[in-house]
Amino acid sequence: MTRPSSESEIRKITTEIQDLKREKDAIILVHNYQRPEVYEIADRIGDSLELSVAARDSGKKTIVFCGVDFMAETAKILSPDARVLHPVPDACCPMAHMITPDEISRMKERYPSAEIVSYVNTTAEIKAMSDVCCTSANAPDIVRSCSSEEVIFLPDLNLASYVQRFTPKKIIPGRGNCYVHDRITPLMVDNMRAFHPGSPFVAHPECRPDVIDRADAVCSTSGMIGYCRESRASSFIIGTENGMINRLKREIPEKQYYPAGGVCTPMKQITLQSVKTCLEKGSGEVNLAPDIMEASRVPLEKMIRISGKQRNISCRENNASLQDIRRGIV
Ligand code: 13P
Ligand code: SF4
């Protein structure tokens, strides 16, 4: 779908969307990786955990989710009475489709006593087969809360290996990865450090282990905001999807950010025009089978319950002290 090109076009469509939002009793939830003009129509901008909770608590008739498929599905599961609209239904996170129900069944047969922790970057069918979900903001805490000594952790191999650093439990990982984060290499990080001496390297936990080893801090996307705000440094190398740079500039404009990641194309499929169209026509409605909705709500609610009880650490300094950085909720 085309993007408005001039400032005046953007202003016009933004006003139209605000009017439609009131008319339809809608809330617009926007992931940190979205385009900067999409931030301007947001009621809430955040990471997966923040937006899941916002969807559950919205109380609105309609939720428009500007993010990828699994995020809109999660909003529907947690807010089943709301109409959830995904402006571009084929904006799909490839990682969320890297594990199938058959594969989970086989793993469960092989490790019958292991609890299944699934990253929110999964389909509703996978969540429905899981004991508990997690996001990048709470994965180590969620795994530590499991009662089994073996934990099947799906689908991200890199996040599984990150979690393994924090627990003696045996983590049995999936084989998925994110093409945006997995392409960041140690050499890229070393080169960027050489160009920007004194800039801490902040990595998302979907990065490869040898990249995590080089990070000064490892954070969920919103956790990065808290870290950069609290750090004494004035510039940072950011190891995640490049759209995060816009969010950081918006929240902490006085500091500088150097992107080390790439572009998540599905995230960028959503435009102001697609949001306006879905609000006008009610298109892109998320519909899930009732039994899948019921079953997948259990691990999601459990995650939110555990996260609420614990002091979530959405950002960790990358040293053994696990120093808690204030959560980056804005
Ligand atoms: P966050 O929950 O940290 O925003 O991550 C979501 C995601 O898809 C990262 O690639
Ligand atoms: Fe999926 Fe990676 Fe895009 Fe996140 S950045 S939505 S994990 S493809």
mmCIF file of C-alpha atoms and ligand atoms in Angstrom:
data_model
loop_
_atom_site.group_PDB
_atom_site.id
_atom_site.type_symbol
_atom_site.label_atom_id
_atom_site.label_comp_id
_atom_site.label_asym_id
_atom_site.label_seq_id
_atom_site.Cartn_x
_atom_site.Cartn_y
_atom_site.Cartn_z
ATOM 1 C CA MET A 1 0.000 0.000 0.000
ATOM 2 C CA THR A 2 1.355 3.441 -0.905
ATOM 3 C CA ARG A 3 2.701 5.823 1.721
ATOM 4 C CA PRO A 4 1.689 9.495 1.876
ATOM 5 C CA SER A 5 4.711 11.429 0.642
ATOM 6 C CA SER A 6 4.320 15.070 1.699
ATOM 7 C CA GLU A 7 4.062 16.536 5.211
ATOM 8 C CA SER A 8 0.576 17.878 4.440
ATOM 9 C CA GLU A 9 -0.617 14.452 3.210
ATOM 10 C CA ILE A 10 0.707 12.863 6.410
ATOM 11 C CA ARG A 11 -1.064 15.495 8.545
ATOM 12 C CA LYS A 12 -4.338 14.983 6.648
ATOM 13 C CA ILE A 13 -4.361 11.189 6.957
ATOM 14 C CA THR A 14 -3.279 11.376 10.612
ATOM 15 C CA THR A 15 -6.287 13.594 11.388
ATOM 16 C CA GLU A 16 -8.598 11.240 9.472
ATOM 17 C CA ILE A 17 -7.296 8.278 11.478
ATOM 18 C CA GLN A 18 -7.768 10.146 14.791
ATOM 19 C CA ASP A 19 -11.418 10.869 13.790
ATOM 20 C CA LEU A 20 -12.014 7.237 12.807
ATOM 21 C CA LYS A 21 -10.470 6.069 16.057
ATOM 22 C CA ARG A 22 -12.994 8.083 18.092
ATOM 23 C CA GLU A 23 -15.897 7.043 15.861
ATOM 24 C CA LYS A 24 -15.055 3.313 16.145
ATOM 25 C CA ASP A 25 -14.032 3.366 19.836
ATOM 26 C CA ALA A 26 -10.639 2.065 18.798
ATOM 27 C CA ILE A 27 -7.189 1.969 20.339
ATOM 28 C CA ILE A 28 -4.070 1.805 18.175
ATOM 29 C CA LEU A 29 -1.145 -0.240 19.498
ATOM 30 C CA VAL A 30 2.177 0.260 17.737
ATOM 31 C CA HIS A 31 5.361 -1.784 18.028
ATOM 32 C CA ASN A 32 8.688 0.044 18.436
ATOM 33 C CA TYR A 33 9.852 -1.084 14.959
ATOM 34 C CA GLN A 34 7.026 0.654 13.106
ATOM 35 C CA ARG A 35 7.562 3.599 10.764
ATOM 36 C CA PRO A 36 7.913 6.984 12.532
ATOM 37 C CA GLU A 37 4.719 8.396 10.987
ATOM 38 C CA VAL A 38 2.807 5.417 12.444
ATOM 39 C CA TYR A 39 4.056 6.370 15.942
ATOM 40 C CA GLU A 40 2.058 9.589 15.574
ATOM 41 C CA ILE A 41 -1.309 7.793 15.553
ATOM 42 C CA ALA A 42 -0.428 5.471 18.449
ATOM 43 C CA ASP A 43 -2.210 5.290 21.768
ATOM 44 C CA ARG A 44 0.617 3.116 22.951
ATOM 45 C CA ILE A 45 4.070 2.343 21.522
ATOM 46 C CA GLY A 46 5.993 -0.515 23.073
ATOM 47 C CA ASP A 47 7.617 -3.926 23.041
ATOM 48 C CA SER A 48 5.742 -7.238 22.841
ATOM 49 C CA LEU A 49 5.147 -7.499 26.579
ATOM 50 C CA GLU A 50 3.907 -3.930 27.032
ATOM 51 C CA LEU A 51 1.576 -4.193 24.050
ATOM 52 C CA SER A 52 0.182 -7.579 25.172
ATOM 53 C CA VAL A 53 -0.755 -6.070 28.528
ATOM 54 C CA ALA A 54 -2.144 -2.936 26.847
ATOM 55 C CA ALA A 55 -4.341 -5.110 24.582
ATOM 56 C CA ARG A 56 -5.647 -7.108 27.528
ATOM 57 C CA ASP A 57 -6.481 -3.980 29.519
ATOM 58 C CA SER A 58 -7.722 -1.686 26.722
ATOM 59 C CA GLY A 59 -11.482 -2.032 27.317
ATOM 60 C CA LYS A 60 -12.058 -0.763 23.747
ATOM 61 C CA LYS A 61 -14.377 -2.242 21.116
ATOM 62 C CA THR A 62 -11.664 -2.239 18.485
ATOM 63 C CA ILE A 63 -7.899 -2.747 18.697
ATOM 64 C CA VAL A 64 -5.781 -1.884 15.658
ATOM 65 C CA PHE A 65 -2.433 -3.608 15.949
ATOM 66 C CA CYS A 66 0.477 -2.104 14.019
ATOM 67 C CA GLY A 67 3.022 -4.893 14.177
ATOM 68 C CA VAL A 68 3.395 -8.420 12.804
ATOM 69 C CA ASP A 69 0.884 -11.298 12.741
ATOM 70 C CA PHE A 70 1.691 -12.974 16.057
ATOM 71 C CA MET A 71 1.303 -9.653 17.884
ATOM 72 C CA ALA A 72 -2.192 -9.057 16.486
ATOM 73 C CA GLU A 73 -3.123 -12.673 17.320
ATOM 74 C CA THR A 74 -1.861 -12.205 20.876
ATOM 75 C CA ALA A 75 -4.010 -9.086 21.227
ATOM 76 C CA LYS A 76 -7.072 -11.068 20.100
ATOM 77 C CA ILE A 77 -6.336 -13.960 22.462
ATOM 78 C CA LEU A 78 -5.966 -11.605 25.424
ATOM 79 C CA SER A 79 -8.905 -9.404 24.479
ATOM 80 C CA PRO A 80 -11.366 -11.910 22.966
ATOM 81 C CA ASP A 81 -14.391 -9.601 23.064
ATOM 82 C CA ALA A 82 -12.654 -6.870 21.091
ATOM 83 C CA ARG A 83 -12.509 -6.714 17.328
ATOM 84 C CA VAL A 84 -8.785 -6.860 16.530
ATOM 85 C CA LEU A 85 -7.734 -5.447 13.172
ATOM 86 C CA HIS A 86 -4.340 -6.097 11.611
ATOM 87 C CA PRO A 87 -3.860 -3.509 8.838
ATOM 88 C CA VAL A 88 -1.748 -5.860 6.660
ATOM 89 C CA PRO A 89 -2.646 -9.483 7.498
ATOM 90 C CA ASP A 90 0.247 -10.892 5.481
ATOM 91 C CA ALA A 91 2.810 -8.916 7.519
ATOM 92 C CA CYS A 92 4.158 -12.075 9.153
ATOM 93 C CA CYS A 93 7.186 -12.632 11.376
ATOM 94 C CA PRO A 94 9.117 -15.480 9.681
ATOM 95 C CA MET A 95 10.458 -16.732 13.003
ATOM 96 C CA ALA A 96 6.940 -17.245 14.344
ATOM 97 C CA HIS A 97 6.427 -19.873 11.622
ATOM 98 C CA MET A 98 9.654 -21.794 12.251
ATOM 99 C CA ILE A 99 8.084 -24.329 14.587
ATOM 100 C CA THR A 100 5.147 -26.611 13.795
ATOM 101 C CA PRO A 101 2.716 -28.447 16.102
ATOM 102 C CA ASP A 102 4.158 -31.784 14.860
ATOM 103 C CA GLU A 103 7.665 -30.777 15.887
ATOM 104 C CA ILE A 104 6.460 -29.794 19.371
ATOM 105 C CA SER A 105 4.654 -33.132 19.734
ATOM 106 C CA ARG A 106 7.852 -34.973 18.811
ATOM 107 C CA MET A 107 9.906 -32.948 21.305
ATOM 108 C CA LYS A 108 7.334 -33.570 24.013
ATOM 109 C CA GLU A 109 7.487 -37.336 23.332
ATOM 110 C CA ARG A 110 11.258 -37.232 23.654
ATOM 111 C CA TYR A 111 11.289 -35.054 26.817
ATOM 112 C CA PRO A 112 7.981 -35.913 28.558
ATOM 113 C CA SER A 113 8.762 -34.138 31.832
ATOM 114 C CA ALA A 114 9.939 -30.882 30.210
ATOM 115 C CA GLU A 115 7.704 -27.807 30.393
ATOM 116 C CA ILE A 116 7.252 -25.954 27.115
ATOM 117 C CA VAL A 117 8.089 -22.253 27.073
ATOM 118 C CA SER A 118 7.165 -20.569 23.827
ATOM 119 C CA TYR A 119 8.342 -17.120 22.796
ATOM 120 C CA VAL A 120 5.401 -14.871 21.897
ATOM 121 C CA ASN A 121 6.865 -14.923 18.375
ATOM 122 C CA THR A 122 4.843 -18.094 17.646
ATOM 123 C CA THR A 123 1.445 -18.886 16.158
ATOM 124 C CA ALA A 124 -1.640 -19.291 18.357
ATOM 125 C CA GLU A 125 -1.546 -23.084 17.664
ATOM 126 C CA ILE A 126 1.937 -23.305 19.170
ATOM 127 C CA LYS A 127 0.966 -21.194 22.174
ATOM 128 C CA ALA A 128 -2.004 -23.505 22.715
ATOM 129 C CA MET A 129 0.439 -26.428 23.163
ATOM 130 C CA SER A 130 2.710 -24.535 25.566
ATOM 131 C CA ASP A 131 2.858 -24.313 29.346
ATOM 132 C CA VAL A 132 3.849 -20.664 29.425
ATOM 133 C CA CYS A 133 4.866 -17.901 26.996
ATOM 134 C CA CYS A 134 7.671 -15.370 27.306
ATOM 135 C CA THR A 135 8.925 -12.243 25.593
ATOM 136 C CA SER A 136 12.401 -10.787 25.235
ATOM 137 C CA ALA A 137 11.693 -8.712 28.382
ATOM 138 C CA ASN A 138 11.049 -11.638 30.704
ATOM 139 C CA ALA A 139 12.449 -14.866 29.150
ATOM 140 C CA PRO A 140 15.033 -15.710 31.876
ATOM 141 C CA ASP A 141 12.480 -15.016 34.653
ATOM 142 C CA ILE A 142 9.804 -17.126 32.997
ATOM 143 C CA VAL A 143 12.170 -20.091 32.530
ATOM 144 C CA ARG A 144 13.344 -19.821 36.130
ATOM 145 C CA SER A 145 9.704 -19.990 37.247
ATOM 146 C CA CYS A 146 9.208 -23.411 35.594
ATOM 147 C CA SER A 147 9.061 -26.350 37.979
ATOM 148 C CA SER A 148 10.693 -28.864 35.609
ATOM 149 C CA GLU A 149 14.459 -29.298 35.387
ATOM 150 C CA GLU A 150 14.265 -29.588 31.599
ATOM 151 C CA VAL A 151 12.609 -26.853 29.560
ATOM 152 C CA ILE A 152 11.706 -26.965 25.875
ATOM 153 C CA PHE A 153 12.242 -23.394 24.622
ATOM 154 C CA LEU A 154 10.840 -22.467 21.195
ATOM 155 C CA PRO A 155 11.428 -21.314 18.502
ATOM 156 C CA ASP A 156 14.452 -18.999 18.779
ATOM 157 C CA LEU A 157 17.791 -20.797 19.166
ATOM 158 C CA ASN A 158 19.600 -17.544 20.052
ATOM 159 C CA LEU A 159 17.104 -16.528 22.737
ATOM 160 C CA ALA A 160 17.255 -20.084 24.125
ATOM 161 C CA SER A 161 21.012 -19.842 24.395
ATOM 162 C CA TYR A 162 20.706 -16.408 26.045
ATOM 163 C CA VAL A 163 18.274 -17.854 28.619
ATOM 164 C CA GLN A 164 20.651 -20.757 29.305
ATOM 165 C CA ARG A 165 23.142 -18.238 30.734
ATOM 166 C CA PHE A 166 20.781 -17.571 33.658
ATOM 167 C CA THR A 167 19.661 -21.039 34.698
ATOM 168 C CA PRO A 168 21.127 -24.455 35.552
ATOM 169 C CA LYS A 169 18.010 -26.056 33.995
ATOM 170 C CA LYS A 170 18.600 -27.946 30.761
ATOM 171 C CA ILE A 171 17.225 -25.829 27.923
ATOM 172 C CA ILE A 172 16.123 -27.833 24.888
ATOM 173 C CA PRO A 173 15.998 -25.265 22.107
ATOM 174 C CA GLY A 174 14.144 -24.952 18.830
ATOM 175 C CA ARG A 175 16.010 -24.165 15.632
ATOM 176 C CA GLY A 176 14.375 -20.898 14.610
ATOM 177 C CA ASN A 177 16.028 -17.527 14.293
ATOM 178 C CA CYS A 178 15.320 -13.958 13.285
ATOM 179 C CA TYR A 179 16.894 -12.976 9.985
ATOM 180 C CA VAL A 180 17.314 -9.382 11.178
ATOM 181 C CA HIS A 181 19.212 -10.181 14.378
ATOM 182 C CA ASP A 182 21.019 -13.337 13.271
ATOM 183 C CA ARG A 183 22.841 -11.448 10.522
ATOM 184 C CA ILE A 184 24.686 -9.237 13.040
ATOM 185 C CA THR A 185 28.197 -10.684 13.388
ATOM 186 C CA PRO A 186 31.000 -10.155 15.927
ATOM 187 C CA LEU A 187 33.102 -8.591 13.155
ATOM 188 C CA MET A 188 30.370 -6.030 12.437
ATOM 189 C CA VAL A 189 30.235 -5.141 16.123
ATOM 190 C CA ASP A 190 34.032 -4.854 16.368
ATOM 191 C CA ASN A 191 34.119 -2.597 13.314
ATOM 192 C CA MET A 192 31.376 -0.380 14.669
ATOM 193 C CA ARG A 193 33.124 -0.107 18.009
ATOM 194 C CA ALA A 194 36.301 0.962 16.184
ATOM 195 C CA PHE A 195 34.338 3.705 14.370
ATOM 196 C CA HIS A 196 32.429 4.818 17.482
ATOM 197 C CA PRO A 197 34.774 4.413 20.448
ATOM 198 C CA GLY A 198 33.081 4.922 23.816
ATOM 199 C CA SER A 199 29.618 4.022 22.491
ATOM 200 C CA PRO A 200 28.142 1.066 24.425
ATOM 201 C CA PHE A 201 26.843 -1.791 22.280
ATOM 202 C CA VAL A 202 23.233 -2.608 23.200
ATOM 203 C CA ALA A 203 21.959 -5.939 21.843
ATOM 204 C CA HIS A 204 18.559 -7.595 21.580
ATOM 205 C CA PRO A 205 18.593 -11.164 23.002
ATOM 206 C CA GLU A 206 17.663 -12.544 19.550
ATOM 207 C CA CYS A 207 21.303 -11.862 18.560
ATOM 208 C CA ARG A 208 23.811 -14.694 18.224
ATOM 209 C CA PRO A 209 25.730 -15.768 21.355
ATOM 210 C CA ASP A 210 29.068 -14.444 20.062
ATOM 211 C CA VAL A 211 27.386 -11.053 19.524
ATOM 212 C CA ILE A 212 25.758 -11.145 22.968
ATOM 213 C CA ASP A 213 29.243 -11.781 24.404
ATOM 214 C CA ARG A 214 30.313 -8.400 23.030
ATOM 215 C CA ALA A 215 27.308 -6.441 24.320
ATOM 216 C CA ASP A 216 27.416 -3.922 27.160
ATOM 217 C CA ALA A 217 23.700 -4.481 27.744
ATOM 218 C CA VAL A 218 21.079 -6.923 26.457
ATOM 219 C CA CYS A 219 17.546 -5.552 26.333
ATOM 220 C CA SER A 220 14.074 -5.940 24.920
ATOM 221 C CA THR A 221 13.284 -3.126 22.491
ATOM 222 C CA SER A 222 11.676 -0.945 25.188
ATOM 223 C CA GLY A 223 14.369 -1.961 27.655
ATOM 224 C CA MET A 224 16.837 -0.219 25.324
ATOM 225 C CA ILE A 225 15.092 3.095 25.958
ATOM 226 C CA GLY A 226 15.562 2.754 29.713
ATOM 227 C CA TYR A 227 19.210 1.748 29.287
ATOM 228 C CA CYS A 228 20.112 4.600 26.925
ATOM 229 C CA ARG A 229 18.283 7.126 29.103
ATOM 230 C CA GLU A 230 20.053 6.049 32.289
ATOM 231 C CA SER A 231 23.504 5.509 30.818
ATOM 232 C CA ARG A 232 26.069 8.267 31.150
ATOM 233 C CA ALA A 233 27.142 7.623 27.556
ATOM 234 C CA SER A 234 25.952 10.046 24.893
ATOM 235 C CA SER A 235 25.989 7.632 21.949
ATOM 236 C CA PHE A 236 25.147 3.954 21.455
ATOM 237 C CA ILE A 237 25.509 1.146 18.919
ATOM 238 C CA ILE A 238 22.085 -0.450 18.630
ATOM 239 C CA GLY A 239 21.930 -4.178 17.822
ATOM 240 C CA THR A 240 18.346 -4.645 16.761
ATOM 241 C CA GLU A 241 15.962 -3.734 13.935
ATOM 242 C CA ASN A 242 16.876 -0.299 12.614
ATOM 243 C CA GLY A 243 13.428 1.202 13.270
ATOM 244 C CA MET A 244 14.406 1.241 16.941
ATOM 245 C CA ILE A 245 16.679 4.179 16.150
ATOM 246 C CA ASN A 246 13.582 6.317 15.393
ATOM 247 C CA ARG A 247 12.007 5.355 18.712
ATOM 248 C CA LEU A 248 15.185 6.165 20.626
ATOM 249 C CA LYS A 249 15.539 9.524 18.843
ATOM 250 C CA ARG A 250 11.928 10.318 19.678
ATOM 251 C CA GLU A 251 12.328 9.531 23.377
ATOM 252 C CA ILE A 252 15.921 10.699 23.998
ATOM 253 C CA PRO A 253 16.714 13.155 21.174
ATOM 254 C CA GLU A 254 19.803 14.587 22.855
ATOM 255 C CA LYS A 255 21.779 11.322 22.388
ATOM 256 C CA GLN A 256 23.108 9.592 19.243
ATOM 257 C CA TYR A 257 22.421 6.081 17.958
ATOM 258 C CA TYR A 258 24.287 3.981 15.381
ATOM 259 C CA PRO A 259 22.319 1.086 13.820
ATOM 260 C CA ALA A 260 24.015 -2.323 13.737
ATOM 261 C CA GLY A 261 20.950 -4.268 12.607
ATOM 262 C CA GLY A 262 18.853 -4.491 9.481
ATOM 263 C CA VAL A 263 15.280 -3.913 8.374
ATOM 264 C CA CYS A 264 12.350 -6.165 9.283
ATOM 265 C CA THR A 265 10.387 -5.924 6.043
ATOM 266 C CA PRO A 266 7.099 -7.314 7.431
ATOM 267 C CA MET A 267 7.083 -4.648 10.163
ATOM 268 C CA LYS A 268 7.440 -1.943 7.526
ATOM 269 C CA GLN A 269 4.488 -3.185 5.460
ATOM 270 C CA ILE A 270 2.139 -1.214 7.693
ATOM 271 C CA THR A 271 1.497 2.326 6.502
ATOM 272 C CA LEU A 272 -0.851 5.127 7.562
ATOM 273 C CA GLN A 273 -3.002 4.354 4.522
ATOM 274 C CA SER A 274 -3.374 0.694 5.539
ATOM 275 C CA VAL A 275 -4.398 1.739 9.067
ATOM 276 C CA LYS A 276 -6.991 4.158 7.694
ATOM 277 C CA THR A 277 -8.405 1.532 5.331
ATOM 278 C CA CYS A 278 -8.726 -1.134 8.007
ATOM 279 C CA LEU A 279 -10.518 1.290 10.345
ATOM 280 C CA GLU A 280 -12.877 2.445 7.574
ATOM 281 C CA LYS A 281 -13.708 -1.005 6.240
ATOM 282 C CA GLY A 282 -13.160 -3.173 9.318
ATOM 283 C CA SER A 283 -10.749 -5.208 7.202
ATOM 284 C CA GLY A 284 -7.950 -7.451 8.453
ATOM 285 C CA GLU A 285 -9.979 -8.763 11.373
ATOM 286 C CA VAL A 286 -8.139 -11.458 13.358
ATOM 287 C CA ASN A 287 -10.271 -14.588 13.768
ATOM 288 C CA LEU A 288 -9.092 -17.671 15.608
ATOM 289 C CA ALA A 289 -10.813 -20.980 16.340
ATOM 290 C CA PRO A 290 -12.490 -20.782 19.796
ATOM 291 C CA ASP A 291 -10.624 -23.834 21.177
ATOM 292 C CA ILE A 292 -7.256 -22.399 20.083
ATOM 293 C CA MET A 293 -8.161 -19.030 21.626
ATOM 294 C CA GLU A 294 -9.042 -20.639 24.952
ATOM 295 C CA ALA A 295 -5.982 -22.886 25.058
ATOM 296 C CA SER A 296 -3.505 -20.199 23.984
ATOM 297 C CA ARG A 297 -4.817 -17.686 26.558
ATOM 298 C CA VAL A 298 -3.640 -19.932 29.423
ATOM 299 C CA PRO A 299 0.157 -19.642 28.785
ATOM 300 C CA LEU A 300 -0.152 -15.951 27.890
ATOM 301 C CA GLU A 301 -2.068 -15.085 31.077
ATOM 302 C CA LYS A 302 0.383 -17.175 33.058
ATOM 303 C CA MET A 303 3.281 -15.173 31.588
ATOM 304 C CA ILE A 304 1.618 -11.870 32.487
ATOM 305 C CA ARG A 305 0.885 -13.130 36.007
ATOM 306 C CA ILE A 306 4.498 -14.197 36.558
ATOM 307 C CA SER A 307 5.809 -10.978 34.999
ATOM 308 C CA GLY A 308 3.554 -8.906 37.245
ATOM 309 C CA LYS A 309 4.812 -10.636 40.372
ATOM 310 C CA GLN A 310 8.485 -10.373 39.496
ATOM 311 C CA ARG A 311 10.491 -7.264 39.008
ATOM 312 C CA ASN A 312 10.901 -7.645 35.259
ATOM 313 C CA ILE A 313 14.356 -7.022 33.974
ATOM 314 C CA SER A 314 13.801 -5.959 30.392
ATOM 315 C CA CYS A 315 17.427 -4.905 30.179
ATOM 316 C CA ARG A 316 20.499 -6.521 31.694
ATOM 317 C CA GLU A 317 23.992 -5.121 31.925
ATOM 318 C CA ASN A 318 26.068 -7.804 30.311
ATOM 319 C CA ASN A 319 28.095 -8.820 33.324
ATOM 320 C CA ALA A 320 27.582 -11.493 35.936
ATOM 321 C CA SER A 321 25.981 -9.054 38.400
ATOM 322 C CA LEU A 322 22.712 -8.888 36.405
ATOM 323 C CA GLN A 323 22.320 -5.309 37.500
ATOM 324 C CA ASP A 324 18.714 -4.288 37.228
ATOM 325 C CA ILE A 325 18.119 -1.342 34.935
ATOM 326 C CA ARG A 326 14.805 0.372 35.447
ATOM 327 C CA ARG A 327 12.207 -0.964 32.999
ATOM 328 C CA GLY A 328 12.035 1.136 29.886
ATOM 329 C CA ILE A 329 8.307 1.781 29.829
ATOM 330 C CA VAL A 330 7.535 5.134 28.312
HETATM 331 P P1 13P B 1 10.450 -7.004 21.684
HETATM 332 O O1 13P B 1 9.453 -7.733 22.495
HETATM 333 O O2 13P B 1 11.754 -6.783 22.405
HETATM 334 O O3 13P B 1 9.882 -5.719 21.162
HETATM 335 O O4 13P B 1 10.859 -7.905 20.450
HETATM 336 C C1 13P B 1 9.958 -8.280 19.452
HETATM 337 C C2 13P B 1 10.623 -8.720 18.242
HETATM 338 O O5 13P B 1 10.018 -9.240 17.343
HETATM 339 C C3 13P B 1 12.064 -8.521 18.163
HETATM 340 O O6 13P B 1 12.506 -8.831 16.904
HETATM 341 FE FE1 SF4 B 2 10.189 -11.374 13.564
HETATM 342 FE FE2 SF4 B 2 12.744 -10.662 13.504
HETATM 343 FE FE3 SF4 B 2 10.913 -9.050 12.467
HETATM 344 FE FE4 SF4 B 2 11.104 -9.390 15.125
HETATM 345 S S1 SF4 B 2 12.611 -8.437 13.762
HETATM 346 S S2 SF4 B 2 9.230 -9.380 13.930
HETATM 347 S S3 SF4 B 2 11.667 -11.582 15.233
HETATM 348 S S4 SF4 B 2 11.461 -11.099 11.723
#
